Amino acid sequence: MNMQMTGLRAWLVQRVAAVYVGLFSLYLLIHFTTDAPGSYSEWRDWVGHPGIAVSWALFFIALLLHAWVGMRDVLLDYVHNTAVRLVALLGLALFLLAQGLWALTVLLGAGT
Amino acid sequence: MTNADKDPRPKYLNLLQIRLPVTGIVSIAHRLSGVLLVISIPAGIYLLQHSLGGPDEFSSLSGFFSSSAVRLVLLLIVMAVAYHLFAGIRFLLIDLGVGEHLPAARRGAWSVVGATAIAFLLALFVVI
């Protein structure tokens, strides 16, 4: 996560990530309404399938990048004290990074 | 910002008296739903982890989701997802120049409200 990520690039990352997250969510909705996994092994096999696991990993990466840009905008709009703002942005970055590592660990566990 | 105290211009920030147009409400609600969704990310990853933690943990989740308090929170999060998605699609369309000007922007905002209402009814059927 790049603190220097400014203007156009952040805007583009936000939109591209939004489209991926939206499409993947739609895919999940369709998958769970038409072909919901009926048992633990079915569920784990589905998540552990290489193509699905990679799509899930990309989903979390896109989701967290999208969250970063969105929350960064919120903090920049409402937190004006420079020190508080920096601490808040740092806390946000660490939080999102931790979420990403956690999600990827869970997905790696399902793939083995 | 530094001269805020000396600034002689009047301030009018009584939130109860400011009447936001529907486009403004859709915009601030998009922001609020986004913040709510960021806060619920850990719960999502936690559930994913448990669903993959073994047959026992997997089946214990159906007990977890049978609680009505859990279902209510789930309904709230699902609605935040649906709303954030609909309002987000509207913003992407505006980026492309669709529904950019005021009458169309208002129609777009009302469409987001309508789509969310329909999603709410569908979600009620599933969750309740």
JSON list of C-alpha atoms in Angstrom, two decimals:
[
{"chain": "A", "resi": 1, "resn": "MET", "atom": "CA", "xyz": [0.00, 0.00, 0.00]},
{"chain": "A", "resi": 2, "resn": "ASN", "atom": "CA", "xyz": [1.62, 3.17, -1.22]},
{"chain": "A", "resi": 3, "resn": "MET", "atom": "CA", "xyz": [0.97, 6.29, 0.85]},
{"chain": "A", "resi": 4, "resn": "GLN", "atom": "CA", "xyz": [2.02, 8.35, -2.16]},
{"chain": "A", "resi": 5, "resn": "MET", "atom": "CA", "xyz": [-0.72, 6.83, -4.29]},
{"chain": "A", "resi": 6, "resn": "THR", "atom": "CA", "xyz": [-2.38, 9.98, -5.52]},
{"chain": "A", "resi": 7, "resn": "GLY", "atom": "CA", "xyz": [-5.20, 11.26, -7.67]},
{"chain": "A", "resi": 8, "resn": "LEU", "atom": "CA", "xyz": [-5.63, 9.43, -10.91]},
{"chain": "A", "resi": 9, "resn": "ARG", "atom": "CA", "xyz": [-3.90, 6.21, -9.89]},
{"chain": "A", "resi": 10, "resn": "ALA", "atom": "CA", "xyz": [-5.95, 5.84, -6.70]},
{"chain": "A", "resi": 11, "resn": "TRP", "atom": "CA", "xyz": [-9.11, 6.62, -8.68]},
{"chain": "A", "resi": 12, "resn": "LEU", "atom": "CA", "xyz": [-8.23, 3.95, -11.24]},
{"chain": "A", "resi": 13, "resn": "VAL", "atom": "CA", "xyz": [-7.30, 1.32, -8.62]},
{"chain": "A", "resi": 14, "resn": "GLN", "atom": "CA", "xyz": [-10.58, 2.00, -6.81]},
{"chain": "A", "resi": 15, "resn": "ARG", "atom": "CA", "xyz": [-12.64, 1.50, -9.98]},
{"chain": "A", "resi": 16, "resn": "VAL", "atom": "CA", "xyz": [-10.80, -1.54, -11.37]},
{"chain": "A", "resi": 17, "resn": "ALA", "atom": "CA", "xyz": [-10.93, -3.22, -7.95]},
{"chain": "A", "resi": 18, "resn": "ALA", "atom": "CA", "xyz": [-14.63, -2.32, -7.64]},
{"chain": "A", "resi": 19, "resn": "VAL", "atom": "CA", "xyz": [-15.44, -4.00, -10.96]},
{"chain": "A", "resi": 20, "resn": "TYR", "atom": "CA", "xyz": [-13.58, -7.20, -9.97]},
{"chain": "A", "resi": 21, "resn": "VAL", "atom": "CA", "xyz": [-15.16, -7.30, -6.50]},
{"chain": "A", "resi": 22, "resn": "GLY", "atom": "CA", "xyz": [-18.61, -6.68, -8.01]},
{"chain": "A", "resi": 23, "resn": "LEU", "atom": "CA", "xyz": [-18.26, -9.36, -10.68]},
{"chain": "A", "resi": 24, "resn": "PHE", "atom": "CA", "xyz": [-16.84, -11.93, -8.25]},
{"chain": "A", "resi": 25, "resn": "SER", "atom": "CA", "xyz": [-19.66, -11.20, -5.76]},
{"chain": "A", "resi": 26, "resn": "LEU", "atom": "CA", "xyz": [-22.18, -11.75, -8.54]},
{"chain": "A", "resi": 27, "resn": "TYR", "atom": "CA", "xyz": [-20.45, -15.04, -9.40]},
{"chain": "A", "resi": 28, "resn": "LEU", "atom": "CA", "xyz": [-20.59, -16.11, -5.71]},
{"chain": "A", "resi": 29, "resn": "LEU", "atom": "CA", "xyz": [-24.29, -15.23, -5.54]},
{"chain": "A", "resi": 30, "resn": "ILE", "atom": "CA", "xyz": [-25.03, -17.30, -8.66]},
{"chain": "A", "resi": 31, "resn": "HIS", "atom": "CA", "xyz": [-22.84, -20.19, -7.47]},
{"chain": "A", "resi": 32, "resn": "PHE", "atom": "CA", "xyz": [-24.50, -20.34, -4.04]},
{"chain": "A", "resi": 33, "resn": "THR", "atom": "CA", "xyz": [-28.06, -20.11, -5.40]},
{"chain": "A", "resi": 34, "resn": "THR", "atom": "CA", "xyz": [-27.60, -22.68, -8.20]},
{"chain": "A", "resi": 35, "resn": "ASP", "atom": "CA", "xyz": [-24.92, -25.07, -6.94]},
{"chain": "A", "resi": 36, "resn": "ALA", "atom": "CA", "xyz": [-24.42, -24.53, -3.21]},
{"chain": "A", "resi": 37, "resn": "PRO", "atom": "CA", "xyz": [-21.89, -26.93, -1.65]},
{"chain": "A", "resi": 38, "resn": "GLY", "atom": "CA", "xyz": [-23.82, -29.52, 0.36]},
{"chain": "A", "resi": 39, "resn": "SER", "atom": "CA", "xyz": [-21.01, -30.79, 2.58]},
{"chain": "A", "resi": 40, "resn": "TYR", "atom": "CA", "xyz": [-17.69, -29.82, 4.08]},
{"chain": "A", "resi": 41, "resn": "SER", "atom": "CA", "xyz": [-15.67, -31.80, 1.54]},
{"chain": "A", "resi": 42, "resn": "GLU", "atom": "CA", "xyz": [-17.57, -30.30, -1.39]},
{"chain": "A", "resi": 43, "resn": "TRP", "atom": "CA", "xyz": [-17.04, -26.80, -0.01]},
{"chain": "A", "resi": 44, "resn": "ARG", "atom": "CA", "xyz": [-13.34, -27.34, 0.66]},
{"chain": "A", "resi": 45, "resn": "ASP", "atom": "CA", "xyz": [-12.76, -28.96, -2.74]},
{"chain": "A", "resi": 46, "resn": "TRP", "atom": "CA", "xyz": [-14.43, -25.99, -4.42]},
{"chain": "A", "resi": 47, "resn": "VAL", "atom": "CA", "xyz": [-12.42, -23.38, -2.51]},
{"chain": "A", "resi": 48, "resn": "GLY", "atom": "CA", "xyz": [-9.22, -25.40, -2.94]},
{"chain": "A", "resi": 49, "resn": "HIS", "atom": "CA", "xyz": [-9.63, -25.75, -6.72]},
{"chain": "A", "resi": 50, "resn": "PRO", "atom": "CA", "xyz": [-6.67, -23.73, -8.13]},
{"chain": "A", "resi": 51, "resn": "GLY", "atom": "CA", "xyz": [-8.79, -21.45, -10.34]},
{"chain": "A", "resi": 52, "resn": "ILE", "atom": "CA", "xyz": [-11.27, -20.73, -7.56]},
{"chain": "A", "resi": 53, "resn": "ALA", "atom": "CA", "xyz": [-8.57, -20.24, -4.91]},
{"chain": "A", "resi": 54, "resn": "VAL", "atom": "CA", "xyz": [-6.75, -17.73, -7.15]},
{"chain": "A", "resi": 55, "resn": "SER", "atom": "CA", "xyz": [-10.05, -15.91, -7.85]},
{"chain": "A", "resi": 56, "resn": "TRP", "atom": "CA", "xyz": [-10.65, -15.74, -4.09]},
{"chain": "A", "resi": 57, "resn": "ALA", "atom": "CA", "xyz": [-7.14, -14.41, -3.49]},
{"chain": "A", "resi": 58, "resn": "LEU", "atom": "CA", "xyz": [-7.61, -11.75, -6.18]},
{"chain": "A", "resi": 59, "resn": "PHE", "atom": "CA", "xyz": [-10.98, -10.92, -4.61]},
{"chain": "A", "resi": 60, "resn": "PHE", "atom": "CA", "xyz": [-9.38, -10.23, -1.22]},
{"chain": "A", "resi": 61, "resn": "ILE", "atom": "CA", "xyz": [-6.55, -8.21, -2.78]},
{"chain": "A", "resi": 62, "resn": "ALA", "atom": "CA", "xyz": [-9.02, -6.13, -4.82]},
{"chain": "A", "resi": 63, "resn": "LEU", "atom": "CA", "xyz": [-11.37, -5.74, -1.84]},
{"chain": "A", "resi": 64, "resn": "LEU", "atom": "CA", "xyz": [-8.57, -4.50, 0.43]},
{"chain": "A", "resi": 65, "resn": "LEU", "atom": "CA", "xyz": [-7.14, -2.12, -2.19]},
{"chain": "A", "resi": 66, "resn": "HIS", "atom": "CA", "xyz": [-10.65, -0.75, -2.72]},
{"chain": "A", "resi": 67, "resn": "ALA", "atom": "CA", "xyz": [-11.09, -0.41, 1.05]},
{"chain": "A", "resi": 68, "resn": "TRP", "atom": "CA", "xyz": [-7.74, 1.38, 1.28]},
{"chain": "A", "resi": 69, "resn": "VAL", "atom": "CA", "xyz": [-8.64, 4.03, -1.30]},
{"chain": "A", "resi": 70, "resn": "GLY", "atom": "CA", "xyz": [-12.15, 4.51, 0.10]},
{"chain": "A", "resi": 71, "resn": "MET", "atom": "CA", "xyz": [-11.12, 4.72, 3.75]},
{"chain": "A", "resi": 72, "resn": "ARG", "atom": "CA", "xyz": [-8.16, 6.92, 2.85]},
{"chain": "A", "resi": 73, "resn": "ASP", "atom": "CA", "xyz": [-10.58, 9.35, 1.18]},
{"chain": "A", "resi": 74, "resn": "VAL", "atom": "CA", "xyz": [-12.83, 9.29, 4.25]},
{"chain": "A", "resi": 75, "resn": "LEU", "atom": "CA", "xyz": [-9.89, 9.96, 6.61]},
{"chain": "A", "resi": 76, "resn": "LEU", "atom": "CA", "xyz": [-8.49, 12.75, 4.39]},
{"chain": "A", "resi": 77, "resn": "ASP", "atom": "CA", "xyz": [-11.93, 14.38, 4.29]},
{"chain": "A", "resi": 78, "resn": "TYR", "atom": "CA", "xyz": [-12.69, 14.29, 8.01]},
{"chain": "A", "resi": 79, "resn": "VAL", "atom": "CA", "xyz": [-9.37, 14.12, 9.90]},
{"chain": "A", "resi": 80, "resn": "HIS", "atom": "CA", "xyz": [-7.54, 17.43, 9.53]},
{"chain": "A", "resi": 81, "resn": "ASN", "atom": "CA", "xyz": [-4.90, 17.23, 12.25]},
{"chain": "A", "resi": 82, "resn": "THR", "atom": "CA", "xyz": [-1.75, 16.03, 10.47]},
{"chain": "A", "resi": 83, "resn": "ALA", "atom": "CA", "xyz": [-0.45, 13.83, 13.29]},
{"chain": "A", "resi": 84, "resn": "VAL", "atom": "CA", "xyz": [-3.82, 12.19, 13.95]},
{"chain": "A", "resi": 85, "resn": "ARG", "atom": "CA", "xyz": [-4.32, 11.72, 10.23]},
{"chain": "A", "resi": 86, "resn": "LEU", "atom": "CA", "xyz": [-0.95, 9.99, 9.82]},
{"chain": "A", "resi": 87, "resn": "VAL", "atom": "CA", "xyz": [-1.59, 7.68, 12.75]},
{"chain": "A", "resi": 88, "resn": "ALA", "atom": "CA", "xyz": [-5.06, 6.86, 11.39]},
{"chain": "A", "resi": 89, "resn": "LEU", "atom": "CA", "xyz": [-3.71, 6.14, 7.90]},
{"chain": "A", "resi": 90, "resn": "LEU", "atom": "CA", "xyz": [-0.92, 3.99, 9.33]},
{"chain": "A", "resi": 91, "resn": "GLY", "atom": "CA", "xyz": [-3.40, 2.10, 11.50]},
{"chain": "A", "resi": 92, "resn": "LEU", "atom": "CA", "xyz": [-5.66, 1.57, 8.50]},
{"chain": "A", "resi": 93, "resn": "ALA", "atom": "CA", "xyz": [-2.77, 0.31, 6.35]},
{"chain": "A", "resi": 94, "resn": "LEU", "atom": "CA", "xyz": [-1.64, -2.13, 9.05]},
{"chain": "A", "resi": 95, "resn": "PHE", "atom": "CA", "xyz": [-5.22, -3.34, 9.60]},
{"chain": "A", "resi": 96, "resn": "LEU", "atom": "CA", "xyz": [-5.80, -3.96, 5.88]},
{"chain": "A", "resi": 97, "resn": "LEU", "atom": "CA", "xyz": [-2.39, -5.61, 5.46]},
{"chain": "A", "resi": 98, "resn": "ALA", "atom": "CA", "xyz": [-3.12, -7.94, 8.38]},
{"chain": "A", "resi": 99, "resn": "GLN", "atom": "CA", "xyz": [-6.53, -8.81, 6.90]},
{"chain": "A", "resi": 100, "resn": "GLY", "atom": "CA", "xyz": [-4.88, -9.61, 3.57]},
{"chain": "A", "resi": 101, "resn": "LEU", "atom": "CA", "xyz": [-2.24, -11.87, 5.10]},
{"chain": "A", "resi": 102, "resn": "TRP", "atom": "CA", "xyz": [-4.88, -13.63, 7.19]},
{"chain": "A", "resi": 103, "resn": "ALA", "atom": "CA", "xyz": [-7.17, -14.21, 4.18]},
{"chain": "A", "resi": 104, "resn": "LEU", "atom": "CA", "xyz": [-4.30, -15.52, 2.04]},
{"chain": "A", "resi": 105, "resn": "THR", "atom": "CA", "xyz": [-3.21, -17.86, 4.85]},
{"chain": "A", "resi": 106, "resn": "VAL", "atom": "CA", "xyz": [-6.76, -19.24, 5.08]},
{"chain": "A", "resi": 107, "resn": "LEU", "atom": "CA", "xyz": [-6.88, -19.75, 1.30]},
{"chain": "A", "resi": 108, "resn": "LEU", "atom": "CA", "xyz": [-3.44, -21.43, 1.24]},
{"chain": "A", "resi": 109, "resn": "GLY", "atom": "CA", "xyz": [-4.66, -23.77, 3.98]},
{"chain": "A", "resi": 110, "resn": "ALA", "atom": "CA", "xyz": [-7.64, -24.75, 1.85]},
{"chain": "A", "resi": 111, "resn": "GLY", "atom": "CA", "xyz": [-5.44, -25.42, -1.16]},
{"chain": "A", "resi": 112, "resn": "THR", "atom": "CA", "xyz": [-3.27, -28.02, 0.58]},
{"chain": "B", "resi": 1, "resn": "MET", "atom": "CA", "xyz": [-8.06, 25.86, 7.82]},
{"chain": "B", "resi": 2, "resn": "THR", "atom": "CA", "xyz": [-5.63, 27.81, 10.02]},
{"chain": "B", "resi": 3, "resn": "ASN", "atom": "CA", "xyz": [-7.71, 30.99, 9.79]},
{"chain": "B", "resi": 4, "resn": "ALA", "atom": "CA", "xyz": [-10.95, 29.21, 10.65]},
{"chain": "B", "resi": 5, "resn": "ASP", "atom": "CA", "xyz": [-11.43, 31.20, 13.86]},
{"chain": "B", "resi": 6, "resn": "LYS", "atom": "CA", "xyz": [-10.98, 34.57, 12.18]},
{"chain": "B", "resi": 7, "resn": "ASP", "atom": "CA", "xyz": [-13.07, 33.72, 9.14]},
{"chain": "B", "resi": 8, "resn": "PRO", "atom": "CA", "xyz": [-16.02, 36.14, 9.25]},
{"chain": "B", "resi": 9, "resn": "ARG", "atom": "CA", "xyz": [-18.19, 34.11, 6.85]},
{"chain": "B", "resi": 10, "resn": "PRO", "atom": "CA", "xyz": [-21.26, 32.60, 8.53]},
{"chain": "B", "resi": 11, "resn": "LYS", "atom": "CA", "xyz": [-21.29, 28.90, 9.22]},
{"chain": "B", "resi": 12, "resn": "TYR", "atom": "CA", "xyz": [-24.46, 26.91, 8.80]},
{"chain": "B", "resi": 13, "resn": "LEU", "atom": "CA", "xyz": [-23.90, 23.36, 9.89]},
{"chain": "B", "resi": 14, "resn": "ASN", "atom": "CA", "xyz": [-27.11, 22.43, 11.67]},
{"chain": "B", "resi": 15, "resn": "LEU", "atom": "CA", "xyz": [-27.35, 18.89, 10.33]},
{"chain": "B", "resi": 16, "resn": "LEU", "atom": "CA", "xyz": [-31.01, 18.67, 11.34]},
{"chain": "B", "resi": 17, "resn": "GLN", "atom": "CA", "xyz": [-31.91, 21.64, 9.16]},
{"chain": "B", "resi": 18, "resn": "ILE", "atom": "CA", "xyz": [-29.76, 20.93, 6.10]},
{"chain": "B", "resi": 19, "resn": "ARG", "atom": "CA", "xyz": [-31.98, 19.14, 3.62]},
{"chain": "B", "resi": 20, "resn": "LEU", "atom": "CA", "xyz": [-29.76, 17.00, 1.46]},
{"chain": "B", "resi": 21, "resn": "PRO", "atom": "CA", "xyz": [-31.08, 16.20, -2.07]},
{"chain": "B", "resi": 22, "resn": "VAL", "atom": "CA", "xyz": [-31.54, 12.51, -2.97]},
{"chain": "B", "resi": 23, "resn": "THR", "atom": "CA", "xyz": [-28.26, 12.53, -4.91]},
{"chain": "B", "resi": 24, "resn": "GLY", "atom": "CA", "xyz": [-26.44, 13.74, -1.78]},
{"chain": "B", "resi": 25, "resn": "ILE", "atom": "CA", "xyz": [-28.14, 11.14, 0.42]},
{"chain": "B", "resi": 26, "resn": "VAL", "atom": "CA", "xyz": [-27.17, 8.36, -2.01]},
{"chain": "B", "resi": 27, "resn": "SER", "atom": "CA", "xyz": [-23.58, 9.64, -1.94]},
{"chain": "B", "resi": 28, "resn": "ILE", "atom": "CA", "xyz": [-23.17, 9.85, 1.85]},
{"chain": "B", "resi": 29, "resn": "ALA", "atom": "CA", "xyz": [-24.94, 6.51, 2.32]},
{"chain": "B", "resi": 30, "resn": "HIS", "atom": "CA", "xyz": [-22.49, 4.95, -0.15]},
{"chain": "B", "resi": 31, "resn": "ARG", "atom": "CA", "xyz": [-19.71, 6.19, 2.10]},
{"chain": "B", "resi": 32, "resn": "LEU", "atom": "CA", "xyz": [-21.39, 4.97, 5.30]},
{"chain": "B", "resi": 33, "resn": "SER", "atom": "CA", "xyz": [-22.12, 1.53, 3.84]},
{"chain": "B", "resi": 34, "resn": "GLY", "atom": "CA", "xyz": [-18.49, 1.32, 2.70]},
{"chain": "B", "resi": 35, "resn": "VAL", "atom": "CA", "xyz": [-17.17, 2.05, 6.19]},
{"chain": "B", "resi": 36, "resn": "LEU", "atom": "CA", "xyz": [-19.57, -0.53, 7.65]},
{"chain": "B", "resi": 37, "resn": "LEU", "atom": "CA", "xyz": [-18.33, -3.12, 5.15]},
{"chain": "B", "resi": 38, "resn": "VAL", "atom": "CA", "xyz": [-14.67, -2.43, 5.95]},
{"chain": "B", "resi": 39, "resn": "ILE", "atom": "CA", "xyz": [-15.48, -3.00, 9.63]},
{"chain": "B", "resi": 40, "resn": "SER", "atom": "CA", "xyz": [-17.12, -6.34, 8.81]},
{"chain": "B", "resi": 41, "resn": "ILE", "atom": "CA", "xyz": [-14.18, -7.71, 6.76]},
{"chain": "B", "resi": 42, "resn": "PRO", "atom": "CA", "xyz": [-12.62, -9.50, 9.79]},
{"chain": "B", "resi": 43, "resn": "ALA", "atom": "CA", "xyz": [-15.91, -11.29, 10.50]},
{"chain": "B", "resi": 44, "resn": "GLY", "atom": "CA", "xyz": [-16.02, -12.48, 6.90]},
{"chain": "B", "resi": 45, "resn": "ILE", "atom": "CA", "xyz": [-12.48, -13.86, 6.96]},
{"chain": "B", "resi": 46, "resn": "TYR", "atom": "CA", "xyz": [-13.13, -15.44, 10.37]},
{"chain": "B", "resi": 47, "resn": "LEU", "atom": "CA", "xyz": [-16.21, -17.23, 9.00]},
{"chain": "B", "resi": 48, "resn": "LEU", "atom": "CA", "xyz": [-14.29, -18.37, 5.90]},
{"chain": "B", "resi": 49, "resn": "GLN", "atom": "CA", "xyz": [-11.51, -19.72, 8.15]},
{"chain": "B", "resi": 50, "resn": "HIS", "atom": "CA", "xyz": [-13.98, -21.66, 10.31]},
{"chain": "B", "resi": 51, "resn": "SER", "atom": "CA", "xyz": [-15.93, -23.00, 7.35]},
{"chain": "B", "resi": 52, "resn": "LEU", "atom": "CA", "xyz": [-12.65, -24.50, 6.09]},
{"chain": "B", "resi": 53, "resn": "GLY", "atom": "CA", "xyz": [-11.40, -25.66, 9.49]},
{"chain": "B", "resi": 54, "resn": "GLY", "atom": "CA", "xyz": [-12.84, -29.19, 9.36]},
{"chain": "B", "resi": 55, "resn": "PRO", "atom": "CA", "xyz": [-16.20, -30.99, 9.13]},
{"chain": "B", "resi": 56, "resn": "ASP", "atom": "CA", "xyz": [-17.11, -30.22, 12.75]},
{"chain": "B", "resi": 57, "resn": "GLU", "atom": "CA", "xyz": [-16.42, -26.52, 12.50]},
{"chain": "B", "resi": 58, "resn": "PHE", "atom": "CA", "xyz": [-18.22, -26.46, 9.15]},
{"chain": "B", "resi": 59, "resn": "SER", "atom": "CA", "xyz": [-21.38, -27.99, 10.59]},
{"chain": "B", "resi": 60, "resn": "SER", "atom": "CA", "xyz": [-21.24, -25.82, 13.73]},
{"chain": "B", "resi": 61, "resn": "LEU", "atom": "CA", "xyz": [-21.66, -22.80, 11.43]},
{"chain": "B", "resi": 62, "resn": "SER", "atom": "CA", "xyz": [-25.21, -23.79, 10.53]},
{"chain": "B", "resi": 63, "resn": "GLY", "atom": "CA", "xyz": [-26.00, -23.56, 14.25]},
{"chain": "B", "resi": 64, "resn": "PHE", "atom": "CA", "xyz": [-24.32, -20.17, 14.36]},
{"chain": "B", "resi": 65, "resn": "PHE", "atom": "CA", "xyz": [-26.43, -18.91, 11.45]},
{"chain": "B", "resi": 66, "resn": "SER", "atom": "CA", "xyz": [-29.67, -20.18, 12.98]},
{"chain": "B", "resi": 67, "resn": "SER", "atom": "CA", "xyz": [-29.48, -17.51, 15.69]},
{"chain": "B", "resi": 68, "resn": "SER", "atom": "CA", "xyz": [-31.86, -14.65, 14.90]},
{"chain": "B", "resi": 69, "resn": "ALA", "atom": "CA", "xyz": [-29.43, -12.01, 16.18]},
{"chain": "B", "resi": 70, "resn": "VAL", "atom": "CA", "xyz": [-26.78, -13.33, 13.78]},
{"chain": "B", "resi": 71, "resn": "ARG", "atom": "CA", "xyz": [-29.35, -13.33, 10.96]},
{"chain": "B", "resi": 72, "resn": "LEU", "atom": "CA", "xyz": [-30.25, -9.73, 11.67]},
{"chain": "B", "resi": 73, "resn": "VAL", "atom": "CA", "xyz": [-26.60, -8.65, 11.53]},
{"chain": "B", "resi": 74, "resn": "LEU", "atom": "CA", "xyz": [-26.18, -10.73, 8.37]},
{"chain": "B", "resi": 75, "resn": "LEU", "atom": "CA", "xyz": [-29.21, -9.01, 6.83]},
{"chain": "B", "resi": 76, "resn": "LEU", "atom": "CA", "xyz": [-27.70, -5.61, 7.64]},
{"chain": "B", "resi": 77, "resn": "ILE", "atom": "CA", "xyz": [-24.36, -6.55, 6.04]},
{"chain": "B", "resi": 78, "resn": "VAL", "atom": "CA", "xyz": [-26.03, -8.08, 2.98]},
{"chain": "B", "resi": 79, "resn": "MET", "atom": "CA", "xyz": [-28.05, -4.88, 2.53]},
{"chain": "B", "resi": 80, "resn": "ALA", "atom": "CA", "xyz": [-24.90, -2.78, 2.91]},
{"chain": "B", "resi": 81, "resn": "VAL", "atom": "CA", "xyz": [-23.27, -4.91, 0.18]},
{"chain": "B", "resi": 82, "resn": "ALA", "atom": "CA", "xyz": [-26.31, -4.58, -2.11]},
{"chain": "B", "resi": 83, "resn": "TYR", "atom": "CA", "xyz": [-26.62, -0.84, -1.57]},
{"chain": "B", "resi": 84, "resn": "HIS", "atom": "CA", "xyz": [-22.88, -0.22, -1.96]},
{"chain": "B", "resi": 85, "resn": "LEU", "atom": "CA", "xyz": [-22.92, -2.26, -5.19]},
{"chain": "B", "resi": 86, "resn": "PHE", "atom": "CA", "xyz": [-25.94, -0.43, -6.68]},
{"chain": "B", "resi": 87, "resn": "ALA", "atom": "CA", "xyz": [-24.71, 3.04, -5.72]},
{"chain": "B", "resi": 88, "resn": "GLY", "atom": "CA", "xyz": [-21.22, 2.05, -6.94]},
{"chain": "B", "resi": 89, "resn": "ILE", "atom": "CA", "xyz": [-22.57, 0.97, -10.34]},
{"chain": "B", "resi": 90, "resn": "ARG", "atom": "CA", "xyz": [-24.28, 4.37, -10.56]},
{"chain": "B", "resi": 91, "resn": "PHE", "atom": "CA", "xyz": [-20.99, 6.16, -9.84]},
{"chain": "B", "resi": 92, "resn": "LEU", "atom": "CA", "xyz": [-19.19, 4.05, -12.47]},
{"chain": "B", "resi": 93, "resn": "LEU", "atom": "CA", "xyz": [-21.90, 4.98, -14.99]},
{"chain": "B", "resi": 94, "resn": "ILE", "atom": "CA", "xyz": [-21.48, 8.65, -14.08]},
{"chain": "B", "resi": 95, "resn": "ASP", "atom": "CA", "xyz": [-17.72, 8.24, -14.72]},
{"chain": "B", "resi": 96, "resn": "LEU", "atom": "CA", "xyz": [-18.67, 7.02, -18.20]},
{"chain": "B", "resi": 97, "resn": "GLY", "atom": "CA", "xyz": [-20.89, 10.07, -18.67]},
{"chain": "B", "resi": 98, "resn": "VAL", "atom": "CA", "xyz": [-24.17, 8.21, -18.17]},
{"chain": "B", "resi": 99, "resn": "GLY", "atom": "CA", "xyz": [-26.64, 9.97, -15.86]},
{"chain": "B", "resi": 100, "resn": "GLU", "atom": "CA", "xyz": [-24.23, 12.77, -15.24]},
{"chain": "B", "resi": 101, "resn": "HIS", "atom": "CA", "xyz": [-26.55, 15.77, -15.49]},
{"chain": "B", "resi": 102, "resn": "LEU", "atom": "CA", "xyz": [-29.07, 16.70, -12.86]},
{"chain": "B", "resi": 103, "resn": "PRO", "atom": "CA", "xyz": [-32.41, 15.17, -14.00]},
{"chain": "B", "resi": 104, "resn": "ALA", "atom": "CA", "xyz": [-30.71, 11.90, -15.00]},
{"chain": "B", "resi": 105, "resn": "ALA", "atom": "CA", "xyz": [-28.55, 11.96, -11.85]},
{"chain": "B", "resi": 106, "resn": "ARG", "atom": "CA", "xyz": [-31.74, 12.23, -9.75]},
{"chain": "B", "resi": 107, "resn": "ARG", "atom": "CA", "xyz": [-33.37, 9.37, -11.64]},
{"chain": "B", "resi": 108, "resn": "GLY", "atom": "CA", "xyz": [-30.20, 7.32, -11.12]},
{"chain": "B", "resi": 109, "resn": "ALA", "atom": "CA", "xyz": [-30.23, 8.06, -7.39]},
{"chain": "B", "resi": 110, "resn": "TRP", "atom": "CA", "xyz": [-33.89, 7.01, -7.12]},
{"chain": "B", "resi": 111, "resn": "SER", "atom": "CA", "xyz": [-33.09, 3.85, -9.11]},
{"chain": "B", "resi": 112, "resn": "VAL", "atom": "CA", "xyz": [-30.44, 2.96, -6.51]},
{"chain": "B", "resi": 113, "resn": "VAL", "atom": "CA", "xyz": [-33.03, 3.43, -3.75]},
{"chain": "B", "resi": 114, "resn": "GLY", "atom": "CA", "xyz": [-35.56, 1.30, -5.68]},
{"chain": "B", "resi": 115, "resn": "ALA", "atom": "CA", "xyz": [-33.08, -1.49, -6.44]},
{"chain": "B", "resi": 116, "resn": "THR", "atom": "CA", "xyz": [-32.04, -1.59, -2.78]},
{"chain": "B", "resi": 117, "resn": "ALA", "atom": "CA", "xyz": [-35.70, -1.85, -1.70]},
{"chain": "B", "resi": 118, "resn": "ILE", "atom": "CA", "xyz": [-36.19, -4.82, -4.05]},
{"chain": "B", "resi": 119, "resn": "ALA", "atom": "CA", "xyz": [-32.97, -6.45, -2.79]},
{"chain": "B", "resi": 120, "resn": "PHE", "atom": "CA", "xyz": [-34.23, -5.93, 0.77]},
{"chain": "B", "resi": 121, "resn": "LEU", "atom": "CA", "xyz": [-37.48, -7.79, 0.05]},
{"chain": "B", "resi": 122, "resn": "LEU", "atom": "CA", "xyz": [-35.55, -10.65, -1.60]},
{"chain": "B", "resi": 123, "resn": "ALA", "atom": "CA", "xyz": [-33.08, -10.79, 1.31]},
{"chain": "B", "resi": 124, "resn": "LEU", "atom": "CA", "xyz": [-35.97, -10.86, 3.80]},
{"chain": "B", "resi": 125, "resn": "PHE", "atom": "CA", "xyz": [-37.34, -13.97, 2.08]},
{"chain": "B", "resi": 126, "resn": "VAL", "atom": "CA", "xyz": [-33.96, -15.71, 2.30]},
{"chain": "B", "resi": 127, "resn": "VAL", "atom": "CA", "xyz": [-32.86, -14.59, 5.76]},
{"chain": "B", "resi": 128, "resn": "ILE", "atom": "CA", "xyz": [-36.09, -14.71, 7.74]}
]
